[in-house]
Every structure is written in structure tokens, then in C-alpha cells.
């Protein structure tokens, strides 16, 4: 049986991703911190004939994260969707996505980073031994460069850290010659409880976003160590100039090694360390 764990799956995008995977014949674990809401989501999916199970999962409670591995067994897919928006309250309302960047306190940043980044980090580490040899980890993410109208500092800071982790873990899979993949997907603007937005021509419904996100798991492409947007375009690097320099350095080292090899084959002795 192919199995998947979706975090934050009691509602919104998470529930729709679980539903989408369930209709593909995958056994889905509904990860949620609130058991009542999580079990309600399980019943909704089971009523549709899907194989769904609840697992208590609170990114702010490492104890609950440590117990997840015992409950889910081997996993083929891990979708990290759970997270908090950070303190968006301002004099304009409870969910002010354009709140002044100067209005976020250190505690606001710490709380959001602990949940969205450290919690997700801890969960992945605890599930490494559960992952199938060709398992895929998908992290739902967002652009980390805000603008004058959308700059939720605590949230995008936590996602920037998560994106860096995604690329680092992916490169470690490559280094370890693993067939596993980890990548991030930015589905674009979506109407959720986190942002209070309403679906429109420019804002997707959760089910629309869920299909976009989930399809990357089955498109037959290797997205490991990448962050991609809703069209599949890779976000190359946060430091494009550094990326070019590192690419040049890598090409130079490979070329230099070939030269040394040729010289050694002609009787000269060179050691490249």
C-alpha cells in the first residue's frame, strides 16, 4: 500500500491535497494538532471511500512529532503543508498581509520560525528512517521577497529558512546517492484561513491549489533540491551571482582534473587533493 502523510490536513489546502492523493488510491494520514478536527476530516474522506487515518501532529510540540514515526510506518510521500501565518494583527484588522515590517516583534519572528521551520525540520529528521528509498518530500512554500502590499515578515522569514533547508536536504540526498527527493512548491495566491483572502480570478480555491501542488509528485520529473512555482519554473537561487560563480568553479575543477588525468597517463605524477 502506497502511503502519504499530509500535515495541516484537517482543512484548506492540506485537506484537499489529502483528498486528491486518496482518490489516486493512496492511503493518507491526516496530520493535525486538533484531534477532533483531524478525526472529522478523516470521516469526510472515508465517506468518499478513501483510506484515511488521523495522526496527532503539532509542529510546536516536538513530543508529538517524535511519536509520528511509530504511527505511520513506511511512507512514500510526505507533504509539509502545516504552518502559521505569524502575528498579522494590526490596526487594520486581524489578518493584515501588508502590516508594517517594523511592527513585528522578536517574539513574533521566534514563534513563527519555531513552528514553520524548526517544527518541519524536526518532523523530517524523525521520519527519515520511515521514508521509502524513492520517497518524495514536498514542502508547500511561498515567495520570500515581499512587496509594498504583501509583506508578512514573520511568515516569509520562516519560509526562507524552510526553502534553504529544502535545498540543503536535497543536495544531501544527491551527495548520499539517494533516490529520494525533497522540493518546494509555490502554488501562488490561495484563499485560506491563514490569509483571510477570498477566491477570485487571481486567487485560487484550496482544491485548485491542491491539484497544482500534488501534480508535481506524479509528473515524472526530478525536482529534488529545487523550489518551483505553480508553472514548474525553478527558482534558481537567492544569490544568482554566487550561483554563477559556484557553477564556474565546479566546471573549472572538473576541467582541471581531466588535465591532471591526461598528464598522469603520460607518465607525469600529479596528486590533486
mmCIF file of C-alpha atoms in Angstrom:
data_model
loop_
_atom_site.group_PDB
_atom_site.id
_atom_site.type_symbol
_atom_site.label_atom_id
_atom_site.label_comp_id
_atom_site.label_asym_id
_atom_site.label_seq_id
_atom_site.Cartn_x
_atom_site.Cartn_y
_atom_site.Cartn_z
ATOM 1 C CA UNK A 1 0.000 0.000 0.000
ATOM 2 C CA UNK A 2 1.355 3.407 -1.011
ATOM 3 C CA UNK A 3 1.145 5.819 1.918
ATOM 4 C CA UNK A 4 1.326 9.573 2.372
ATOM 5 C CA UNK A 5 1.358 11.923 5.338
ATOM 6 C CA UNK A 6 -0.061 15.413 4.838
ATOM 7 C CA UNK A 7 0.460 17.912 7.640
ATOM 8 C CA UNK A 8 -2.147 20.533 8.440
ATOM 9 C CA UNK A 9 -4.660 18.339 6.633
ATOM 10 C CA UNK A 10 -7.799 18.914 8.690
ATOM 11 C CA UNK A 11 -8.871 21.797 6.435
ATOM 12 C CA UNK A 12 -7.994 24.015 3.478
ATOM 13 C CA UNK A 13 -5.161 23.119 1.133
ATOM 14 C CA UNK A 14 -3.998 20.239 3.336
ATOM 15 C CA UNK A 15 -7.388 18.519 3.328
ATOM 16 C CA UNK A 16 -7.703 18.969 -0.434
ATOM 17 C CA UNK A 17 -4.217 17.511 -1.007
ATOM 18 C CA UNK A 18 -5.153 14.514 1.148
ATOM 19 C CA UNK A 19 -8.380 14.107 -0.830
ATOM 20 C CA UNK A 20 -6.506 14.322 -4.148
ATOM 21 C CA UNK A 21 -3.976 11.710 -3.052
ATOM 22 C CA UNK A 22 -6.711 9.492 -1.639
ATOM 23 C CA UNK A 23 -8.528 9.448 -4.966
ATOM 24 C CA UNK A 24 -5.293 8.182 -6.502
ATOM 25 C CA UNK A 25 -5.561 5.107 -4.291
ATOM 26 C CA UNK A 26 -3.019 6.304 -1.741
ATOM 27 C CA UNK A 27 -3.556 5.666 1.972
ATOM 28 C CA UNK A 28 -3.398 9.104 3.586
ATOM 29 C CA UNK A 29 -2.541 10.145 7.119
ATOM 30 C CA UNK A 30 -4.240 13.345 8.221
ATOM 31 C CA UNK A 31 -1.710 15.214 10.334
ATOM 32 C CA UNK A 32 -3.367 17.779 12.609
ATOM 33 C CA UNK A 33 -2.804 19.226 16.065
ATOM 34 C CA UNK A 34 -6.502 19.224 16.954
ATOM 35 C CA UNK A 35 -7.721 15.641 17.213
ATOM 36 C CA UNK A 36 -11.418 16.479 16.944
ATOM 37 C CA UNK A 37 -10.918 18.416 13.711
ATOM 38 C CA UNK A 38 -8.478 15.838 12.389
ATOM 39 C CA UNK A 39 -10.865 12.964 13.016
ATOM 40 C CA UNK A 40 -13.673 14.955 11.382
ATOM 41 C CA UNK A 41 -11.518 15.315 8.256
ATOM 42 C CA UNK A 42 -10.835 11.571 8.299
ATOM 43 C CA UNK A 43 -14.563 10.862 8.381
ATOM 44 C CA UNK A 44 -15.161 13.218 5.444
ATOM 45 C CA UNK A 45 -12.612 11.344 3.338
ATOM 46 C CA UNK A 46 -13.775 7.903 4.442
ATOM 47 C CA UNK A 47 -17.309 8.853 3.420
ATOM 48 C CA UNK A 48 -15.861 9.253 -0.092
ATOM 49 C CA UNK A 49 -14.462 5.730 0.072
ATOM 50 C CA UNK A 50 -10.893 6.853 0.754
ATOM 51 C CA UNK A 51 -8.383 5.189 3.088
ATOM 52 C CA UNK A 52 -7.689 7.898 5.655
ATOM 53 C CA UNK A 53 -6.242 7.886 9.175
ATOM 54 C CA UNK A 54 -5.603 10.514 11.813
ATOM 55 C CA UNK A 55 -2.220 11.194 13.398
ATOM 56 C CA UNK A 56 -1.722 13.877 16.022
ATOM 57 C CA UNK A 57 0.923 16.269 14.777
ATOM 58 C CA UNK A 58 1.734 19.637 16.308
ATOM 59 C CA UNK A 59 4.765 21.424 14.854
ATOM 60 C CA UNK A 60 5.126 23.315 18.128
ATOM 61 C CA UNK A 61 5.237 20.094 20.181
ATOM 62 C CA UNK A 62 8.316 18.017 19.402
ATOM 63 C CA UNK A 63 6.939 15.211 21.579
ATOM 64 C CA UNK A 64 4.049 14.724 19.158
ATOM 65 C CA UNK A 65 6.465 14.810 16.217
ATOM 66 C CA UNK A 66 8.597 12.064 17.756
ATOM 67 C CA UNK A 67 5.528 9.823 18.029
ATOM 68 C CA UNK A 68 4.507 10.212 14.383
ATOM 69 C CA UNK A 69 7.128 7.778 13.073
ATOM 70 C CA UNK A 70 5.707 4.957 15.196
ATOM 71 C CA UNK A 71 2.203 5.536 13.869
ATOM 72 C CA UNK A 72 2.685 5.926 10.130
ATOM 73 C CA UNK A 73 5.214 3.205 9.302
ATOM 74 C CA UNK A 74 6.814 3.352 5.875
ATOM 75 C CA UNK A 75 5.996 6.476 3.873
ATOM 76 C CA UNK A 76 6.124 7.122 0.140
ATOM 77 C CA UNK A 77 5.076 10.774 0.298
ATOM 78 C CA UNK A 78 5.419 13.479 2.941
ATOM 79 C CA UNK A 79 3.652 16.768 2.215
ATOM 80 C CA UNK A 80 4.589 19.538 4.642
ATOM 81 C CA UNK A 81 1.684 21.953 4.446
ATOM 82 C CA UNK A 82 1.117 22.893 8.110
ATOM 83 C CA UNK A 83 2.189 26.278 9.380
ATOM 84 C CA UNK A 84 1.115 29.514 10.989
ATOM 85 C CA UNK A 85 0.988 32.981 9.375
ATOM 86 C CA UNK A 86 2.663 34.790 12.245
ATOM 87 C CA UNK A 87 1.102 37.727 14.042
ATOM 88 C CA UNK A 88 -0.728 39.634 11.295
ATOM 89 C CA UNK A 89 -2.807 41.748 13.655
ATOM 90 C CA UNK A 90 -2.675 45.491 13.115
ATOM 91 C CA UNK A 91 -4.989 48.479 13.462
ATOM 92 C CA UNK A 92 -6.447 47.422 10.081
ATOM 93 C CA UNK A 93 -7.618 44.028 11.340
ATOM 94 C CA UNK A 94 -6.593 40.536 12.441
ATOM 95 C CA UNK A 95 -5.122 39.459 9.081
ATOM 96 C CA UNK A 96 -3.243 42.419 7.669
ATOM 97 C CA UNK A 97 -0.920 40.979 4.994
ATOM 98 C CA UNK A 98 0.503 44.474 4.370
ATOM 99 C CA UNK A 99 1.318 45.053 8.034
ATOM 100 C CA UNK A 100 4.408 47.205 8.534
ATOM 101 C CA UNK A 101 7.608 45.184 8.617
ATOM 102 C CA UNK A 102 8.628 47.293 11.630
ATOM 103 C CA UNK A 103 5.545 46.149 13.571
ATOM 104 C CA UNK A 104 6.740 42.557 14.019
ATOM 105 C CA UNK A 105 8.317 41.840 17.381
ATOM 106 C CA UNK A 106 11.179 39.446 18.034
ATOM 107 C CA UNK A 107 8.689 37.135 19.733
ATOM 108 C CA UNK A 108 6.519 37.184 16.578
ATOM 109 C CA UNK A 109 9.508 36.063 14.499
ATOM 110 C CA UNK A 110 10.630 33.456 17.018
ATOM 111 C CA UNK A 111 7.186 31.858 17.323
ATOM 112 C CA UNK A 112 6.707 31.615 13.553
ATOM 113 C CA UNK A 113 10.202 30.254 12.931
ATOM 114 C CA UNK A 114 9.811 27.650 15.680
ATOM 115 C CA UNK A 115 6.639 26.282 14.104
ATOM 116 C CA UNK A 116 7.136 26.660 10.370
ATOM 117 C CA UNK A 117 10.868 25.984 10.161
ATOM 118 C CA UNK A 118 12.093 24.170 13.268
ATOM 119 C CA UNK A 119 8.940 22.059 13.555
ATOM 120 C CA UNK A 120 9.092 20.983 9.915
ATOM 121 C CA UNK A 121 12.834 20.330 10.256
ATOM 122 C CA UNK A 122 12.279 18.135 13.306
ATOM 123 C CA UNK A 123 9.473 16.199 11.614
ATOM 124 C CA UNK A 124 11.569 15.417 8.531
ATOM 125 C CA UNK A 125 14.529 14.266 10.623
ATOM 126 C CA UNK A 126 12.285 11.963 12.663
ATOM 127 C CA UNK A 127 10.760 10.434 9.529
ATOM 128 C CA UNK A 128 13.953 9.824 7.547
ATOM 129 C CA UNK A 129 14.075 6.173 8.593
ATOM 130 C CA UNK A 130 10.404 5.774 7.598
ATOM 131 C CA UNK A 131 10.848 7.059 4.062
ATOM 132 C CA UNK A 132 10.834 4.629 1.162
ATOM 133 C CA UNK A 133 14.023 4.523 -0.907
ATOM 134 C CA UNK A 134 12.350 6.632 -3.609
ATOM 135 C CA UNK A 135 10.148 8.712 -1.300
ATOM 136 C CA UNK A 136 9.267 12.316 -2.100
ATOM 137 C CA UNK A 137 9.013 15.178 0.382
ATOM 138 C CA UNK A 138 7.059 18.198 -0.841
ATOM 139 C CA UNK A 139 7.150 21.446 1.113
ATOM 140 C CA UNK A 140 4.386 23.941 0.356
ATOM 141 C CA UNK A 141 6.024 27.368 0.275
ATOM 142 C CA UNK A 142 5.775 30.969 -0.908
ATOM 143 C CA UNK A 143 7.978 33.639 -2.489
ATOM 144 C CA UNK A 144 10.201 35.137 0.195
ATOM 145 C CA UNK A 145 10.537 38.592 -1.356
ATOM 146 C CA UNK A 146 7.585 40.685 -0.236
ATOM 147 C CA UNK A 147 6.359 43.951 -1.689
ATOM 148 C CA UNK A 148 4.514 47.055 -0.508
ATOM 149 C CA UNK A 149 1.182 45.227 -0.469
ATOM 150 C CA UNK A 150 2.240 41.765 0.749
ATOM 151 C CA UNK A 151 4.993 41.591 3.326
ATOM 152 C CA UNK A 152 4.133 39.215 6.199
ATOM 153 C CA UNK A 153 7.656 39.398 7.633
ATOM 154 C CA UNK A 154 7.442 36.568 10.165
ATOM 155 C CA UNK A 155 5.850 34.195 7.656
ATOM 156 C CA UNK A 156 8.192 34.819 4.717
ATOM 157 C CA UNK A 157 11.225 34.716 7.021
ATOM 158 C CA UNK A 158 10.202 31.262 8.223
ATOM 159 C CA UNK A 159 9.633 30.130 4.635
ATOM 160 C CA UNK A 160 13.028 31.475 3.571
ATOM 161 C CA UNK A 161 14.614 29.258 6.222
ATOM 162 C CA UNK A 162 12.479 26.327 5.115
ATOM 163 C CA UNK A 163 13.430 26.853 1.465
ATOM 164 C CA UNK A 164 17.122 26.836 2.397
ATOM 165 C CA UNK A 165 16.576 23.594 4.287
ATOM 166 C CA UNK A 166 14.790 22.097 1.274
ATOM 167 C CA UNK A 167 17.751 22.811 -0.990
ATOM 168 C CA UNK A 168 20.296 21.640 1.605
ATOM 169 C CA UNK A 169 18.469 18.353 2.273
ATOM 170 C CA UNK A 170 18.035 17.799 -1.465
ATOM 171 C CA UNK A 171 21.740 18.295 -2.084
ATOM 172 C CA UNK A 172 22.481 15.885 0.755
ATOM 173 C CA UNK A 173 20.288 13.272 -0.959
ATOM 174 C CA UNK A 174 22.373 13.792 -4.100
ATOM 175 C CA UNK A 175 25.626 13.527 -2.136
ATOM 176 C CA UNK A 176 24.391 10.324 -0.476
ATOM 177 C CA UNK A 177 23.394 8.925 -3.891
ATOM 178 C CA UNK A 178 19.826 8.604 -2.626
ATOM 179 C CA UNK A 179 16.822 8.265 -4.923
ATOM 180 C CA UNK A 180 14.726 10.309 -2.521
ATOM 181 C CA UNK A 181 13.580 13.800 -3.436
ATOM 182 C CA UNK A 182 12.675 16.906 -1.474
ATOM 183 C CA UNK A 183 11.431 20.080 -3.117
ATOM 184 C CA UNK A 184 9.266 23.130 -2.533
ATOM 185 C CA UNK A 185 6.200 24.216 -4.482
ATOM 186 C CA UNK A 186 4.789 27.759 -4.583
ATOM 187 C CA UNK A 187 1.133 27.433 -5.668
ATOM 188 C CA UNK A 188 0.517 31.174 -5.972
ATOM 189 C CA UNK A 189 -2.232 33.117 -4.215
ATOM 190 C CA UNK A 190 -4.734 30.835 -2.468
ATOM 191 C CA UNK A 191 -7.771 31.643 -0.328
ATOM 192 C CA UNK A 192 -7.151 30.139 3.129
ATOM 193 C CA UNK A 193 -7.895 30.775 6.796
ATOM 194 C CA UNK A 194 -4.299 31.929 7.190
ATOM 195 C CA UNK A 195 -4.689 34.956 4.956
ATOM 196 C CA UNK A 196 -8.427 35.599 5.030
ATOM 197 C CA UNK A 197 -8.479 36.027 1.246
ATOM 198 C CA UNK A 198 -11.480 35.213 -0.913
ATOM 199 C CA UNK A 199 -11.246 33.106 -4.070
ATOM 200 C CA UNK A 200 -11.342 35.203 -7.230
ATOM 201 C CA UNK A 201 -9.921 35.430 -10.699
ATOM 202 C CA UNK A 202 -6.478 35.956 -9.198
ATOM 203 C CA UNK A 203 -6.822 33.898 -6.015
ATOM 204 C CA UNK A 204 -7.190 30.111 -6.231
ATOM 205 C CA UNK A 205 -9.566 27.921 -4.304
ATOM 206 C CA UNK A 206 -7.861 25.377 -1.997
ATOM 207 C CA UNK A 207 -8.851 22.480 -4.277
ATOM 208 C CA UNK A 208 -7.284 24.211 -7.280
ATOM 209 C CA UNK A 209 -4.048 24.804 -5.382
ATOM 210 C CA UNK A 210 -4.069 21.218 -4.100
ATOM 211 C CA UNK A 211 -4.131 19.797 -7.617
ATOM 212 C CA UNK A 212 -1.310 22.081 -8.751
ATOM 213 C CA UNK A 213 0.789 21.088 -5.748
ATOM 214 C CA UNK A 214 0.061 17.358 -5.870
ATOM 215 C CA UNK A 215 0.663 17.013 -9.598
ATOM 216 C CA UNK A 216 4.367 17.708 -9.031
ATOM 217 C CA UNK A 217 4.545 14.392 -7.180
ATOM 218 C CA UNK A 218 3.448 12.485 -10.276
ATOM 219 C CA UNK A 219 4.805 14.390 -13.272
ATOM 220 C CA UNK A 220 7.743 12.028 -13.733
ATOM 221 C CA UNK A 221 10.310 14.821 -13.302
ATOM 222 C CA UNK A 222 13.089 15.079 -10.761
ATOM 223 C CA UNK A 223 12.515 18.238 -8.730
ATOM 224 C CA UNK A 224 14.964 17.342 -5.965
ATOM 225 C CA UNK A 225 16.629 20.280 -4.200
ATOM 226 C CA UNK A 226 14.509 22.744 -6.165
ATOM 227 C CA UNK A 227 11.898 25.374 -5.383
ATOM 228 C CA UNK A 228 9.372 25.639 -8.213
ATOM 229 C CA UNK A 229 6.466 27.949 -8.915
ATOM 230 C CA UNK A 230 2.992 26.856 -9.991
ATOM 231 C CA UNK A 231 4.122 26.513 -13.627
ATOM 232 C CA UNK A 232 7.049 24.339 -12.680
ATOM 233 C CA UNK A 233 9.628 27.068 -13.252
ATOM 234 C CA UNK A 234 12.560 26.619 -10.926
ATOM 235 C CA UNK A 235 13.527 29.469 -8.625
ATOM 236 C CA UNK A 236 17.219 29.150 -9.319
ATOM 237 C CA UNK A 237 18.886 30.767 -6.345
ATOM 238 C CA UNK A 238 18.584 33.506 -3.764
ATOM 239 C CA UNK A 239 22.128 34.508 -4.730
ATOM 240 C CA UNK A 240 22.209 34.330 -8.559
ATOM 241 C CA UNK A 241 25.706 35.811 -8.813
ATOM 242 C CA UNK A 242 27.037 33.338 -6.267
ATOM 243 C CA UNK A 243 25.315 30.556 -8.175
ATOM 244 C CA UNK A 244 27.157 31.553 -11.347
ATOM 245 C CA UNK A 245 30.468 31.727 -9.503
ATOM 246 C CA UNK A 246 29.959 28.295 -7.952
ATOM 247 C CA UNK A 247 28.955 26.890 -11.318
ATOM 248 C CA UNK A 248 32.104 28.297 -12.892
ATOM 249 C CA UNK A 249 34.239 26.926 -10.052
ATOM 250 C CA UNK A 250 32.703 23.476 -10.418
ATOM 251 C CA UNK A 251 33.344 23.480 -14.185
ATOM 252 C CA UNK A 252 36.939 24.653 -13.624
ATOM 253 C CA UNK A 253 37.653 21.864 -11.112
ATOM 254 C CA UNK A 254 36.251 19.201 -13.445
ATOM 255 C CA UNK A 255 38.352 20.513 -16.337
ATOM 256 C CA UNK A 256 41.475 20.697 -14.174
ATOM 257 C CA UNK A 257 41.003 17.108 -13.021
ATOM 258 C CA UNK A 258 40.811 15.981 -16.644
ATOM 259 C CA UNK A 259 44.082 17.761 -17.410
ATOM 260 C CA UNK A 260 45.793 16.100 -14.434
ATOM 261 C CA UNK A 261 44.465 12.726 -15.513
ATOM 262 C CA UNK A 262 45.881 13.178 -19.002
ATOM 263 C CA UNK A 263 49.254 14.246 -17.649
ATOM 264 C CA UNK A 264 49.367 11.263 -15.298
ATOM 265 C CA UNK A 265 48.532 8.921 -18.169
ATOM 266 C CA UNK A 266 51.629 10.247 -19.952
ATOM 267 C CA UNK A 267 53.913 9.336 -17.099
ATOM 268 C CA UNK A 268 53.827 12.501 -15.034
ATOM 269 C CA UNK A 269 52.727 12.167 -11.421
ATOM 270 C CA UNK A 270 50.345 14.786 -10.027
ATOM 271 C CA UNK A 271 48.161 14.449 -6.945
ATOM 272 C CA UNK A 272 45.052 16.641 -6.681
ATOM 273 C CA UNK A 273 43.771 16.999 -3.144
#
